[in-house]
Each structure stands twice: as C-alpha cells, then as structure tokens.
PDB file of C-alpha atoms in Angstrom:
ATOM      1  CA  UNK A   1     -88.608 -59.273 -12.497  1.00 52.00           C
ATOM      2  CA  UNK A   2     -89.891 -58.500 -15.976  1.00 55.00           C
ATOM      3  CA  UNK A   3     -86.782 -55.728 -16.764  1.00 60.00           C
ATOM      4  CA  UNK A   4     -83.256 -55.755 -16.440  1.00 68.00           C
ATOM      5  CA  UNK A   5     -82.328 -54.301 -12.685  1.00 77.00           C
ATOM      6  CA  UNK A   6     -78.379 -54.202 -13.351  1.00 91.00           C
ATOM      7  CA  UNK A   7     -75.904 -54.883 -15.785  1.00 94.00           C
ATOM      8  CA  UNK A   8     -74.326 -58.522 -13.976  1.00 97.00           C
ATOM      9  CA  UNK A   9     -75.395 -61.375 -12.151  1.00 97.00           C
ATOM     10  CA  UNK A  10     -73.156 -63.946 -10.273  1.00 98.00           C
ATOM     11  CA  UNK A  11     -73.956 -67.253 -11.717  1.00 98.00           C
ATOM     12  CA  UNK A  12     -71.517 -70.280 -10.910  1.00 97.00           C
ATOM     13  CA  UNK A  13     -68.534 -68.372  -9.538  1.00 97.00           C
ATOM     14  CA  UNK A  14     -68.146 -65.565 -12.127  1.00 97.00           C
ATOM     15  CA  UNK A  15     -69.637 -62.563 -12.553  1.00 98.00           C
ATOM     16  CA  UNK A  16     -71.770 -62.438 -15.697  1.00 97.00           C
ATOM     17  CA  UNK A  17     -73.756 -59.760 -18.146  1.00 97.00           C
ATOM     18  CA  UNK A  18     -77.144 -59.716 -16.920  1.00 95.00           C
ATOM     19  CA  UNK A  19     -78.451 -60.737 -20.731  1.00 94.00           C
ATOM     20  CA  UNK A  20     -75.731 -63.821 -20.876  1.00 95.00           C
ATOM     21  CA  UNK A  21     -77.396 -65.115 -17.756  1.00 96.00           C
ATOM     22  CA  UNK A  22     -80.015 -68.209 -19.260  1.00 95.00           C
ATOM     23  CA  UNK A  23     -80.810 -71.663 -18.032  1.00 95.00           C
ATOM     24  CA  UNK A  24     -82.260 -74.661 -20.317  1.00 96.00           C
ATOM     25  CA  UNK A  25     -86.238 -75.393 -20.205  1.00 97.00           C
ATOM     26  CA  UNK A  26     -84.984 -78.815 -18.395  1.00 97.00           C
ATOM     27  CA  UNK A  27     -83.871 -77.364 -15.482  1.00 97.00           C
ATOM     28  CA  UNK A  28     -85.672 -79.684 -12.507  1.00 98.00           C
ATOM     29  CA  UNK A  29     -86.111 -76.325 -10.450  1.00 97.00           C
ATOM     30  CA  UNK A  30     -88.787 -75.358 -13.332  1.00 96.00           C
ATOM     31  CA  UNK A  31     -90.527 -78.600 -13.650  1.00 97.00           C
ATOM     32  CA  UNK A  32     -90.858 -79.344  -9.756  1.00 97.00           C
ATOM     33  CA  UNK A  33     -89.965 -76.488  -7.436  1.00 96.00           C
ATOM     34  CA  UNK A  34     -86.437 -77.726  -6.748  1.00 98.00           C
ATOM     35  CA  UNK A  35     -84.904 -74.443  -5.290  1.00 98.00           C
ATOM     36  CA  UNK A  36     -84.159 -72.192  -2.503  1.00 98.00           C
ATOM     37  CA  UNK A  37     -83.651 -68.969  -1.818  1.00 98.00           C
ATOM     38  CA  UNK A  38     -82.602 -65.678   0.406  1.00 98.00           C
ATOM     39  CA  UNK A  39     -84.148 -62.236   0.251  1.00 98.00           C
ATOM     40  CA  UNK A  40     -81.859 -59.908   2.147  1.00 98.00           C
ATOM     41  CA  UNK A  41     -81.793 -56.012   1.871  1.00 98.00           C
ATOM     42  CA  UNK A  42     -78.747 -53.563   1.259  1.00 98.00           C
ATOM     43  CA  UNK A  43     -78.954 -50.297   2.954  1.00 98.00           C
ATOM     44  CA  UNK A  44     -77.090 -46.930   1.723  1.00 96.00           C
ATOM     45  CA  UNK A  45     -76.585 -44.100   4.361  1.00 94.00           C
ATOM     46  CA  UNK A  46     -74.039 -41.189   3.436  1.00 85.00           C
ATOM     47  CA  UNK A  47     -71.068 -42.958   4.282  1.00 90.00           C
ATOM     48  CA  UNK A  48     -71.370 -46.915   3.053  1.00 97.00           C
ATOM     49  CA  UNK A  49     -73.872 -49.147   1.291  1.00 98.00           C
ATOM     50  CA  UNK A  50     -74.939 -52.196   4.575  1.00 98.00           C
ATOM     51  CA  UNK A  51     -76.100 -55.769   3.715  1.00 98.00           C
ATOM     52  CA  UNK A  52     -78.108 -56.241   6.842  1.00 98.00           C
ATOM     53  CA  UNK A  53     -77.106 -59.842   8.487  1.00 98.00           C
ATOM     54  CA  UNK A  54     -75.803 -60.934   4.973  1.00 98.00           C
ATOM     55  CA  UNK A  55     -74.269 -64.203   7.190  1.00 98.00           C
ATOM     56  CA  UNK A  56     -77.504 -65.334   8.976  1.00 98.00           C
ATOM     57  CA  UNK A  57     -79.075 -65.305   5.181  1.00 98.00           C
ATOM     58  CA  UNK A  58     -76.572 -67.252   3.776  1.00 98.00           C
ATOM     59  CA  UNK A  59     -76.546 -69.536   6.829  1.00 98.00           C
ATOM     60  CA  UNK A  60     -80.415 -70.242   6.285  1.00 98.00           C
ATOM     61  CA  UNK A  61     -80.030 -70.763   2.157  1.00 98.00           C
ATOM     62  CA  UNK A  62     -77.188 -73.495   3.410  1.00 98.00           C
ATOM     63  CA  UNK A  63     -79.768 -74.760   6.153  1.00 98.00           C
ATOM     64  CA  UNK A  64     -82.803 -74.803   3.180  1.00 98.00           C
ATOM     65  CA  UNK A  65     -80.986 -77.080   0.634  1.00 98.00           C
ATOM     66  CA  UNK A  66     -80.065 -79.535   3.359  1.00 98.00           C
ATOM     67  CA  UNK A  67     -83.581 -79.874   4.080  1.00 97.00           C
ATOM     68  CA  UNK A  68     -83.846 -80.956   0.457  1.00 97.00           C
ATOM     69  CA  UNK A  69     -80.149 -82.429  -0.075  1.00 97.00           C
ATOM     70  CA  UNK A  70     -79.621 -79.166  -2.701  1.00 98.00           C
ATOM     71  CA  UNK A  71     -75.691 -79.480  -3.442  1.00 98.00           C
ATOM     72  CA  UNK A  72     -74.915 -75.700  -1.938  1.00 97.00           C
ATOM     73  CA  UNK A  73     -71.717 -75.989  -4.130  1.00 94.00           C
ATOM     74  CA  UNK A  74     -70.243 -72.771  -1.909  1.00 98.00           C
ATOM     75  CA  UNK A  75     -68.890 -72.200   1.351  1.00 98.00           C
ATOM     76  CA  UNK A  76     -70.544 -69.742   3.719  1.00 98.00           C
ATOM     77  CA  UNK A  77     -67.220 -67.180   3.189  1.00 98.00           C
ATOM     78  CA  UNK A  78     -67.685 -67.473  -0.388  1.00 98.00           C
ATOM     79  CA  UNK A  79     -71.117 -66.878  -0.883  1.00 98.00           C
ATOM     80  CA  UNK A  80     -71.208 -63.932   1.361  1.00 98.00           C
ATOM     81  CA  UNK A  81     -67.578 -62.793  -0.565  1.00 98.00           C
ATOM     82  CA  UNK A  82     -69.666 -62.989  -3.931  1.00 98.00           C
ATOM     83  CA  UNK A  83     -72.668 -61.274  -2.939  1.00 98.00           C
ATOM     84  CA  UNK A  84     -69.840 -58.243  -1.971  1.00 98.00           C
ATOM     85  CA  UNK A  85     -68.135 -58.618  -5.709  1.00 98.00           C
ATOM     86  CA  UNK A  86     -71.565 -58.448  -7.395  1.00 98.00           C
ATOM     87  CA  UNK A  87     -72.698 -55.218  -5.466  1.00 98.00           C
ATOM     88  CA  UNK A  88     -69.463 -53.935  -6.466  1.00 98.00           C
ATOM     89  CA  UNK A  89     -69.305 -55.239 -10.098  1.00 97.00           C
ATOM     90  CA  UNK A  90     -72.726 -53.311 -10.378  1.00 97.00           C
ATOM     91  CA  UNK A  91     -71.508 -50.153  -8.253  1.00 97.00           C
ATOM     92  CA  UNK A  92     -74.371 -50.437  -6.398  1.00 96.00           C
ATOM     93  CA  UNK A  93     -74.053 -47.647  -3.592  1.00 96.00           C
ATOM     94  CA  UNK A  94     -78.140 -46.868  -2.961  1.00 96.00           C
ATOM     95  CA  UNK A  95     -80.348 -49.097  -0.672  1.00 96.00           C
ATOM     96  CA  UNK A  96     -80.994 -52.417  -2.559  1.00 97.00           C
ATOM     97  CA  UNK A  97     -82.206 -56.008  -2.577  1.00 97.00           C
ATOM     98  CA  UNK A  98     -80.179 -59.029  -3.201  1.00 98.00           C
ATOM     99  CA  UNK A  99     -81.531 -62.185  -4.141  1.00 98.00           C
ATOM    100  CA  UNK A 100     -79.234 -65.667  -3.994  1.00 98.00           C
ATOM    101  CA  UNK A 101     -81.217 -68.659  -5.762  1.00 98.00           C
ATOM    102  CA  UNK A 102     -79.876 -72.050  -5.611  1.00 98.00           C
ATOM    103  CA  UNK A 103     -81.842 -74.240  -7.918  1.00 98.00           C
ATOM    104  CA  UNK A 104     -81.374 -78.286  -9.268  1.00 98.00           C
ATOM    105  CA  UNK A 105     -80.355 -78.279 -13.058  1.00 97.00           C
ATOM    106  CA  UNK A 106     -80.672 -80.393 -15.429  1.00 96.00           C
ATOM    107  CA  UNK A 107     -81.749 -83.934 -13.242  1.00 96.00           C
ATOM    108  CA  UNK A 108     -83.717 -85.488 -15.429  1.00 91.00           C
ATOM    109  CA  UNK A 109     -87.757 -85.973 -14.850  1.00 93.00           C
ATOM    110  CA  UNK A 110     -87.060 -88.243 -11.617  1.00 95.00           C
ATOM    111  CA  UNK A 111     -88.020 -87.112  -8.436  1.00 95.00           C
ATOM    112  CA  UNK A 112     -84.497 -88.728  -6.501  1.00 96.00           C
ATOM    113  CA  UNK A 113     -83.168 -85.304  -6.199  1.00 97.00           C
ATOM    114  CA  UNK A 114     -79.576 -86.278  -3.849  1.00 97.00           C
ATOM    115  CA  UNK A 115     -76.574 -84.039  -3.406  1.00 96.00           C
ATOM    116  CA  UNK A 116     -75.207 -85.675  -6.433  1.00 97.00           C
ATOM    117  CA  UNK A 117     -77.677 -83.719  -8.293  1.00 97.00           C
ATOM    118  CA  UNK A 118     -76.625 -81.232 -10.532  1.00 97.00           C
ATOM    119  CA  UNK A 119     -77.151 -77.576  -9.159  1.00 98.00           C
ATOM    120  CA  UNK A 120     -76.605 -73.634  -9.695  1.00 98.00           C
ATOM    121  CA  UNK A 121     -76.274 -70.706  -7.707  1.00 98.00           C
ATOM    122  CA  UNK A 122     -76.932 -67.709  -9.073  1.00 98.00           C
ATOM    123  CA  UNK A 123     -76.890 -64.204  -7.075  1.00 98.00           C
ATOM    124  CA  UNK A 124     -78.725 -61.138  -8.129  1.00 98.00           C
ATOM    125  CA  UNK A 125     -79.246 -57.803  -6.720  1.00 97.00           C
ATOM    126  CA  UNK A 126     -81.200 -54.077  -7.814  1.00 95.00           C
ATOM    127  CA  UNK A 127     -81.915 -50.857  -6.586  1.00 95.00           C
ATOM    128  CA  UNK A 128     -84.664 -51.388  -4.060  1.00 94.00           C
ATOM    129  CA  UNK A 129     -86.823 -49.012  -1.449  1.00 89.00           C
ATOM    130  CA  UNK A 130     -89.947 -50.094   0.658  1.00 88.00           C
ATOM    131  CA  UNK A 131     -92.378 -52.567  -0.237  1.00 92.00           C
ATOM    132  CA  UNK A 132     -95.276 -51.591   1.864  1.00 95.00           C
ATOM    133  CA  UNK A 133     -96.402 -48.123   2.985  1.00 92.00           C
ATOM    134  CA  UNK A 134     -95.184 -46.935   6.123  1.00 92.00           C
ATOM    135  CA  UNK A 135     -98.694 -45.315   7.264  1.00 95.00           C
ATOM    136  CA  UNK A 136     -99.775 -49.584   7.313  1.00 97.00           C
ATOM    137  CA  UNK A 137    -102.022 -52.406   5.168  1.00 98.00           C
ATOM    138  CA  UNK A 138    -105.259 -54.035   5.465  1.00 98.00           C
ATOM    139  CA  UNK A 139    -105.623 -57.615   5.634  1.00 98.00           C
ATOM    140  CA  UNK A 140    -107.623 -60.071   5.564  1.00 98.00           C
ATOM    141  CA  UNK A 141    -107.388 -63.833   6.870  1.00 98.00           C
ATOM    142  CA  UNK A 142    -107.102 -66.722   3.683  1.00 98.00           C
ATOM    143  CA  UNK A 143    -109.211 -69.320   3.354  1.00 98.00           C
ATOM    144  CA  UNK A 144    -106.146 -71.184   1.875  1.00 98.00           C
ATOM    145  CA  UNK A 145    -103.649 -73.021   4.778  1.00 98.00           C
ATOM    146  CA  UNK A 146    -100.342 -72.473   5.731  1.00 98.00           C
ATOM    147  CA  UNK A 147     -98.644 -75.425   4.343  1.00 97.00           C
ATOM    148  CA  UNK A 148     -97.988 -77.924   6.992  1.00 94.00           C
ATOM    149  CA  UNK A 149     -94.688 -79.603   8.653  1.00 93.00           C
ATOM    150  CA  UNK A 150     -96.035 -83.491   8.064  1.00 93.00           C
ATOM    151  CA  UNK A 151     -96.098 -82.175   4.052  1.00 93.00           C
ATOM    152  CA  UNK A 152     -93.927 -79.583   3.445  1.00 95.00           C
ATOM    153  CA  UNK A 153     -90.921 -78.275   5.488  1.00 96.00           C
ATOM    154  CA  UNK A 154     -92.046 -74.140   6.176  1.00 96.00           C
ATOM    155  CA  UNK A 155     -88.642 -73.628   7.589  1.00 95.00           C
ATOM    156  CA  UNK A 156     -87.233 -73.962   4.576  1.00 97.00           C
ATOM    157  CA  UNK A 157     -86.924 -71.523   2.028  1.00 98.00           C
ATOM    158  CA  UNK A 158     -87.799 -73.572  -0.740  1.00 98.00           C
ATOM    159  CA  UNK A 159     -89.052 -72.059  -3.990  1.00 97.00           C
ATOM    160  CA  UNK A 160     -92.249 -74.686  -4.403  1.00 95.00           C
ATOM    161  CA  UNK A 161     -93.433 -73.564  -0.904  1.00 96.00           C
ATOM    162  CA  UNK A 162     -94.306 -70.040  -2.277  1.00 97.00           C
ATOM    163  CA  UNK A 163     -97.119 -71.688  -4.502  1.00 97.00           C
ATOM    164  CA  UNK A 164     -98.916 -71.306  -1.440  1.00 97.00           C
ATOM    165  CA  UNK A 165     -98.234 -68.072  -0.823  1.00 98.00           C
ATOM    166  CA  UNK A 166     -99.501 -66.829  -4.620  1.00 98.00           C
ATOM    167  CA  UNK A 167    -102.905 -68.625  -3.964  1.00 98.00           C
ATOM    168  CA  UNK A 168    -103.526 -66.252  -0.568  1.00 98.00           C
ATOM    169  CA  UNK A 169    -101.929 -62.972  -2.276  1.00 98.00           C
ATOM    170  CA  UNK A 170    -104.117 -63.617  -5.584  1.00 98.00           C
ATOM    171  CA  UNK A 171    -106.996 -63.966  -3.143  1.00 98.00           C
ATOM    172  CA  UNK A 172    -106.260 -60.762  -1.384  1.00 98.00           C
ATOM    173  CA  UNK A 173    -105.652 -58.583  -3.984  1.00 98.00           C
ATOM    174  CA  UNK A 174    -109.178 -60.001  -5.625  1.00 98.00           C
ATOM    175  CA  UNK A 175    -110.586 -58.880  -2.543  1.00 98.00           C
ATOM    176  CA  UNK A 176    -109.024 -55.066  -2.380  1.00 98.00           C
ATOM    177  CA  UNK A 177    -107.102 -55.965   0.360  1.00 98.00           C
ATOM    178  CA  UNK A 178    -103.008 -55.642   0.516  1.00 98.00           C
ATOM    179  CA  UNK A 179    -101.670 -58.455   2.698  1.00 98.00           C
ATOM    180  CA  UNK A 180    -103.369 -61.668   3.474  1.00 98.00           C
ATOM    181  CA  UNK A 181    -102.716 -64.135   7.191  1.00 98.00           C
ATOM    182  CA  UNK A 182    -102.868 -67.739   6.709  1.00 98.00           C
ATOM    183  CA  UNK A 183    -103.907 -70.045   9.535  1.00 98.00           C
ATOM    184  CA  UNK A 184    -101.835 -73.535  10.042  1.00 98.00           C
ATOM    185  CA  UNK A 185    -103.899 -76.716   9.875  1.00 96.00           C
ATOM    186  CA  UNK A 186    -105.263 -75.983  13.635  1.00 97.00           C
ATOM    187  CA  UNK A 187    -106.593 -72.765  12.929  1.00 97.00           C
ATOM    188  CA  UNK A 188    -103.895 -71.301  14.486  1.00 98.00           C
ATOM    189  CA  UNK A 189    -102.139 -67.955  12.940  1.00 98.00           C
ATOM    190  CA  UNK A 190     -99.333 -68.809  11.378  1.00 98.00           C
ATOM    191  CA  UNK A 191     -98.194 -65.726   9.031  1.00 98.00           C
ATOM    192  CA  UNK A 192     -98.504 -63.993   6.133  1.00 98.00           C
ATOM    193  CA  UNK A 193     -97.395 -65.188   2.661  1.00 98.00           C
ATOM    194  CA  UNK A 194     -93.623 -63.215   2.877  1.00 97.00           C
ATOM    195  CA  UNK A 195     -94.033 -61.898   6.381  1.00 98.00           C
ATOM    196  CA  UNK A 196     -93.593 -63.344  10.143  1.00 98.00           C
ATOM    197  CA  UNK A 197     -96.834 -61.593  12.243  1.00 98.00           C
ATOM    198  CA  UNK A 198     -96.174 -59.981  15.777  1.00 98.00           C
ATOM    199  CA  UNK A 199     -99.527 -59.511  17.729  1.00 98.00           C
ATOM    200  CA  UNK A 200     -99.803 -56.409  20.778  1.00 98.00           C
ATOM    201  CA  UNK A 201    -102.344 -56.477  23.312  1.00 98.00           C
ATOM    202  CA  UNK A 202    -101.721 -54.694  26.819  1.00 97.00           C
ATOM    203  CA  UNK A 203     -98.258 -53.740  26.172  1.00 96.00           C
ATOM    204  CA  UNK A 204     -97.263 -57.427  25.393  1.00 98.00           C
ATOM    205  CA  UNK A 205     -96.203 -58.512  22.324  1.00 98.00           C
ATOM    206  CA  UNK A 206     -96.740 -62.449  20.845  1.00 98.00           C
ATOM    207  CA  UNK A 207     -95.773 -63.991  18.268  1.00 98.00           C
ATOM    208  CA  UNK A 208     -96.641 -67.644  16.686  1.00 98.00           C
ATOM    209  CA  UNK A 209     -94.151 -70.186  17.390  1.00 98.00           C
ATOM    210  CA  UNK A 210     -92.174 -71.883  14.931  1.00 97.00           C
ATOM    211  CA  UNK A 211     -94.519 -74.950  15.361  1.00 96.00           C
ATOM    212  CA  UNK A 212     -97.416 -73.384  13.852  1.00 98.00           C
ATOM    213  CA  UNK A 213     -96.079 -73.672  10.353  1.00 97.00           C
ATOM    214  CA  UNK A 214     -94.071 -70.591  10.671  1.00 97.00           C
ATOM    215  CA  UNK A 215     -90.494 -69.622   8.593  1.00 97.00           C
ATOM    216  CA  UNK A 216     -88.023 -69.137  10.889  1.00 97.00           C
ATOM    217  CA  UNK A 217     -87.666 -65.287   9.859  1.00 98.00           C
ATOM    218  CA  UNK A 218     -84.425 -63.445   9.989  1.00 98.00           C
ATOM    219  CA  UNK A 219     -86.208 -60.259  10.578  1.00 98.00           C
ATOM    220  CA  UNK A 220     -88.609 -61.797  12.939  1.00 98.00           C
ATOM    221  CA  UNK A 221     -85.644 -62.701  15.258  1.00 98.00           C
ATOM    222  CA  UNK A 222     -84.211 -59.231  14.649  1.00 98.00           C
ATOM    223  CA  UNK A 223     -87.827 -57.708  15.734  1.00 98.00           C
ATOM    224  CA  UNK A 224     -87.557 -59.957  18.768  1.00 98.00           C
ATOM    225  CA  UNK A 225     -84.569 -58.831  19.801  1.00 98.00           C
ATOM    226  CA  UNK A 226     -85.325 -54.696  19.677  1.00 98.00           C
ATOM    227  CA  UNK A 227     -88.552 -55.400  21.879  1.00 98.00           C
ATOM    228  CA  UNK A 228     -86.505 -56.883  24.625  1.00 98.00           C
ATOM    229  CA  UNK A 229     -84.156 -54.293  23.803  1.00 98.00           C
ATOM    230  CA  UNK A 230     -87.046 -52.077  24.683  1.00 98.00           C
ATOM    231  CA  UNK A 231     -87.973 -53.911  27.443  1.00 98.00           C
ATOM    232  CA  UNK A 232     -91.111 -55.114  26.221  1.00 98.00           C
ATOM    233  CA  UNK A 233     -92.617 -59.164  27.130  1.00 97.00           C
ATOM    234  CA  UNK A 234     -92.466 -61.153  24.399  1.00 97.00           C
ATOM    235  CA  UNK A 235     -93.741 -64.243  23.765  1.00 98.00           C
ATOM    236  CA  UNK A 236     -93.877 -67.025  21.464  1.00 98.00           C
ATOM    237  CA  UNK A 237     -97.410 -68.941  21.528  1.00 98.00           C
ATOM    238  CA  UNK A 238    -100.453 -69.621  19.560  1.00 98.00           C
ATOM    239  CA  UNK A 239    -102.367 -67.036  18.421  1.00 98.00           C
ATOM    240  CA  UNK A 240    -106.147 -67.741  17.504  1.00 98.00           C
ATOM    241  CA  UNK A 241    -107.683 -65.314  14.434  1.00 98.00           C
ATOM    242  CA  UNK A 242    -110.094 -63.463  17.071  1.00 98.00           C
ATOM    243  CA  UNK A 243    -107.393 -62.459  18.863  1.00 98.00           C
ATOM    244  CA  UNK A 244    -106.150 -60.129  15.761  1.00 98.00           C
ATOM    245  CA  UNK A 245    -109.494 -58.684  16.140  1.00 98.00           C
ATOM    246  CA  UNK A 246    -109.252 -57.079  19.415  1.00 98.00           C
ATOM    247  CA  UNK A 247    -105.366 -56.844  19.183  1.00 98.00           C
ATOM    248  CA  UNK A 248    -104.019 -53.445  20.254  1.00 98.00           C
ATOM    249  CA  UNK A 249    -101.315 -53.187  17.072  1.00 98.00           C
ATOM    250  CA  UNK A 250    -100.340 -55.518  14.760  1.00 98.00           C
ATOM    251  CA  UNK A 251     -97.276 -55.681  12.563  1.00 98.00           C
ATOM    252  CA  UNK A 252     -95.422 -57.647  10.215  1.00 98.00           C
ATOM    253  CA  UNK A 253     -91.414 -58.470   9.917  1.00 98.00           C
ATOM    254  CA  UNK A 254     -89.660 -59.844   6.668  1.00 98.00           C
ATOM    255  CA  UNK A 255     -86.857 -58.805   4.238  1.00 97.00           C
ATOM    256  CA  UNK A 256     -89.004 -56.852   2.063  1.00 96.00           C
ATOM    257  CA  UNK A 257     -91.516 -55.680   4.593  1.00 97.00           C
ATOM    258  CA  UNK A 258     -88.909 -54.905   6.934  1.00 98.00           C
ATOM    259  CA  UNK A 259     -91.420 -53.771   9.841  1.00 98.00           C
ATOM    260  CA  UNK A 260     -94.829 -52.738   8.508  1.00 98.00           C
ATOM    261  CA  UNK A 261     -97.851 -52.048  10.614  1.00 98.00           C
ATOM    262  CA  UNK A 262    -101.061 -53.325   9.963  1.00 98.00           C
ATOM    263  CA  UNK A 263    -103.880 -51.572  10.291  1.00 98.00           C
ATOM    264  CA  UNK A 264    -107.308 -53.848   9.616  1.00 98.00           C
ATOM    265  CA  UNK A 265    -107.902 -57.339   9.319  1.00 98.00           C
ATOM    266  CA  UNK A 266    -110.954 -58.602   7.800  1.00 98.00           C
ATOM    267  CA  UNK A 267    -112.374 -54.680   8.260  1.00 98.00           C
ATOM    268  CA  UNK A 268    -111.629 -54.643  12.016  1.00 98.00           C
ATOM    269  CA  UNK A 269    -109.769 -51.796  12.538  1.00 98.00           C
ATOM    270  CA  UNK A 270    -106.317 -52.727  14.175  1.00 98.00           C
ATOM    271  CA  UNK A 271    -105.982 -49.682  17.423  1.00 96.00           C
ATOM    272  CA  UNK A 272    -107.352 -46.104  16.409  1.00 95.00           C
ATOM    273  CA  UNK A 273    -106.535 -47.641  12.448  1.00 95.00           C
ATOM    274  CA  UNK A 274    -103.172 -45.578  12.523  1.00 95.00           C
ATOM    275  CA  UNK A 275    -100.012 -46.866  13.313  1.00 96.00           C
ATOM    276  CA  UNK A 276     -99.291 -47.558  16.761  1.00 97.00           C
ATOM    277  CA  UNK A 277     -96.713 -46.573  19.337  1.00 97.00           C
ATOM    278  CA  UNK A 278     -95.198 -49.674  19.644  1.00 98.00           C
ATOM    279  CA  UNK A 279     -94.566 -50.674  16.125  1.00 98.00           C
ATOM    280  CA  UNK A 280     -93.636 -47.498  15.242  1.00 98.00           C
ATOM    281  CA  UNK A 281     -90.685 -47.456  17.991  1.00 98.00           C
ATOM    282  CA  UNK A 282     -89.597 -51.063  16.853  1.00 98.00           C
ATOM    283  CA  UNK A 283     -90.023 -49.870  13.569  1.00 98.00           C
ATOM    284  CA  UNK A 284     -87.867 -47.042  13.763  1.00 98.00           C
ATOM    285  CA  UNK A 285     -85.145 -48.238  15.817  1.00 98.00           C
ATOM    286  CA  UNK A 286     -84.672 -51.299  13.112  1.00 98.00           C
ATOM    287  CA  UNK A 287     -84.369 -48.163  10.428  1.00 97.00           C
ATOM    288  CA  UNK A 288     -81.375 -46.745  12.373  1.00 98.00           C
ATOM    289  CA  UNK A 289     -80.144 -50.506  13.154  1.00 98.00           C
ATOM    290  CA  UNK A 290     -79.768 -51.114   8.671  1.00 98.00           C
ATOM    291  CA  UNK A 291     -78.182 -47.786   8.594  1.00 97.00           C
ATOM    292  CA  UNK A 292     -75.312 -48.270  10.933  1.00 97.00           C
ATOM    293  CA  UNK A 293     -76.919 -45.287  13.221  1.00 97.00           C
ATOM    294  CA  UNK A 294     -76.586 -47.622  16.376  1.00 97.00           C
ATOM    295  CA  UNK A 295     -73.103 -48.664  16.998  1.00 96.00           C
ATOM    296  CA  UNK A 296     -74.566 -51.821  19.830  1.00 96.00           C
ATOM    297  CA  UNK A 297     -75.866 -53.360  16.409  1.00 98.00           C
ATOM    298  CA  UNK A 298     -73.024 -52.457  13.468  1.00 96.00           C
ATOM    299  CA  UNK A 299     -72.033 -56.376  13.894  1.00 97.00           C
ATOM    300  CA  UNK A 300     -75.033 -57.212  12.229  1.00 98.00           C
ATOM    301  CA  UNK A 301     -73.954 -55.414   8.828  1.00 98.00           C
ATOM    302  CA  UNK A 302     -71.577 -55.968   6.615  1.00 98.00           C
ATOM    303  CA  UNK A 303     -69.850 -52.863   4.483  1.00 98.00           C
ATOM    304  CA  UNK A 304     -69.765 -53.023   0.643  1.00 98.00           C
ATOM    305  CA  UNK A 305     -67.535 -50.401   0.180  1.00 96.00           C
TER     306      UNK A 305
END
C-alpha cells in the first residue's frame, strides 16, 4: 500500500500508530521471502461489521509457517482476539480487508531459518470494496508455471511464492488483459496468481485438485460448498487449457476476488461473453453468506461489534 489506510496496526501484541510501525533493512523476510500471510475480508451490513471465516484464516497462517518452521508466536484465540481489537481500535464499521503478516526478523544472512528464529506478527486492516468487476475479466493463459510441490510448497501462503505470481500479472497486464491462469509443470490448470479457478461445462462444475500446484483456498472451499448447496456435481480433477476454451462459464474464488466471473481466455469468449447463470447464483448467494443474510451460514462469521 503506498498511503496510510488507518490510523493503527497490531504489531507484536500492542496496538500501534500506523506511522510508529517500521522494521530494520535486516529483516530476513526482505532479503529472502521469509513470510506468510492471510488475506481475509470484513463485511458491513446495517447491523454489524463480519470477518468472514476469520478462524479458518488464522488456522492456514498457523499451517503456512509450519511448513517453513516460522515461530507463529500467537495462539489461534489470540490472533483472531487481535484482529477484533484492531478493527475496533480503528472503528472500522464499513466492509474491509485485513491483512496478518508473519515475517522472520532480524536472522542474520543464513538460510537455517528454525523456530528459534526471531519473528513478527503484524496485523493490518483498511476500508476495502471489490477487486474485480462484477460484469467479469478477460484472461489469458501465462507462459510462466505454477510453481511446483518438489520446489516450492503452493499450499503455503508464503510471501516468496507470490514472485511467481507478479511475473504472470506483469505479463497480463502487458498484454491488455486483467487476470492471467498458470498451468502446473504438466500442463495442467492450476490457477490464477491470487485466485482458485472453477470450470462449468454441462451443468457440472470442476475444479483442479490440490495436486496440481493449487493453494488450498478458503474461498474455494466456501464456493464448493454453495454448489452442493445448490445441488450442483462438483468435482475435483485435472483440467487441460482447451477445456477453458469450450467451457460453458468460468469463474474465479479468492479473498479479494471473492467470486468473479470470467468472461474470455486467450480471446475465446467464455458462454454468450456475459456472466453466466451459474456463477452468478454462487456468486450471489456467497454475497448474502458475508453479510449474515443466511442464518444456515452465520457460524462462518465472526461480529466486530
């Protein structure tokens, strides 16, 4: 973020002034990629501001800096307590996006990163609304890899992993397109660079496994669930690039994304090129799930206030 987005941040148990928040150029997390991370939404109806599954985040940051023996420093209660303060400290009441980064500090140059490591955890949250437009993007596949499992862990949410994910967005965006799909190593489609990818063809719905390369995506799981819901098959299986070509809808699922439709890939048009029925039922039904409209879901929110 290149402005201030609130007036505190939660850094190391205490809530501080945004401006008072600074780490040293020696921090290992600069040098080598040696953090992890959440992305997880806040949503404000007229009654209540709703962290949407503020648990299952925190869970996964936990589950990402065992992967890399990160110290979490925090219990599961306590980060999900702070995130609560912060919003509060800020008097955040509007729809949001919070941001918990747990990062190795000042290690040294060595590589021998252990839980004896020193490390930080710093939560931050802003005013946030949608990140893509609801009417859908155009995408086109990468000629850069999803990283792989034999080299670097895509189930975890590790900060260094995203490098990959700049190299296919920078290509995109060179190319006038909005989103890009990376492939795994088999040629497989894996996902996008911040987004799981849901394929429909015949009233089915796929989705790659978590074997080809794939982040095991909060809101992925949470798309899952509302197609069943629906009563729609699902299934989780390879899917080859030509099959995005004569796909029937295709949309994507992340924090930021939430559920956004896309509408072309590599100039194919996606459907009719609008949104389709399916995604936009999913879609809509996830919008009422953040904003406490459907009481069968309310245990996946948390209140702020």
């Amino acid at each position: 973020m290149n402005t201030k987005n609130a007036d505190f941040i939660w850094f190391d148990g205490e809530v501080k002034p945004w401006e008072s928040v600074t780490v040293p150029i020696t921090t290992h997390a600069m040098h080598y990629g040696t953090s992890v991370f959440e992305g997880i939404r806040g949503y404000s109806n007229n009654e209540n501001l709703f962290i949407f599954k503020l648990k299952e985040h925190m869970k996964r940051l936990i589950e990402s800096a065992e992967v890399y023996s990160i110290n979490p420093r925090y219990t599961l209660s306590e980060m999900c307590e702070s995130t609560i303060e912060l919003l509060k400290k800020n008097n955040i009441k509007t729809s949001c996006y919070i941001r918990p980064l747990l990062f190795v500090g000042l290690h040294g140059i060595d590589l021998n990163v252990t839980r004896n490591s020193p490390s930080h955890l710093a939560i931050i949250a802003f005013p946030f609304n949608r990140y893509f437009p609801e009417t859908g993007i155009r995408t086109c596949i990468s000629s850069w890899r999803r990283i792989n499992e034999n080299s670097t862990p895509p189930m975890a949410k590790a900060g260094g992993n995203y490098m990959n994910s700049v190299l296919a967005t920078q290509e995109c965006k060179r190319n006038g397109y909005d989103e890009s799909i990376l492939l795994d190593y088999h040629g497989n489609v894996s996902e996008a660079p911040g987004e799981n990818i849901f394929v429909i063809r015949n009233n089915k719905i796929f989705t790659p496994p978590l074997s080809d390369s794939v982040l095991e995506g909060i809101t992925r799981d949470t798309a899952i669930t509302i197609a069943k819901y629906f009563g729609y098959e699902i299934q989780e299986r390879s899917i080859s690039r030509t099959e995005l070509y004569i796909a029937d809808e295709i949309f994507v699922t992340g924090t930021a994304a939430e559920i956004t439709p896309v509408i072309s890939v590599d100039n194919h048009s996606i459907g009719n090129g609008q949104v389709g029925k399916i995604t936009k039922e999913i879609s809509s039904f996830y919008q009422k799930i953040v904003t406490s409209k459907i009481p069968e879901f309310k245990d996946w929110l948390t209140a702020v206030w």
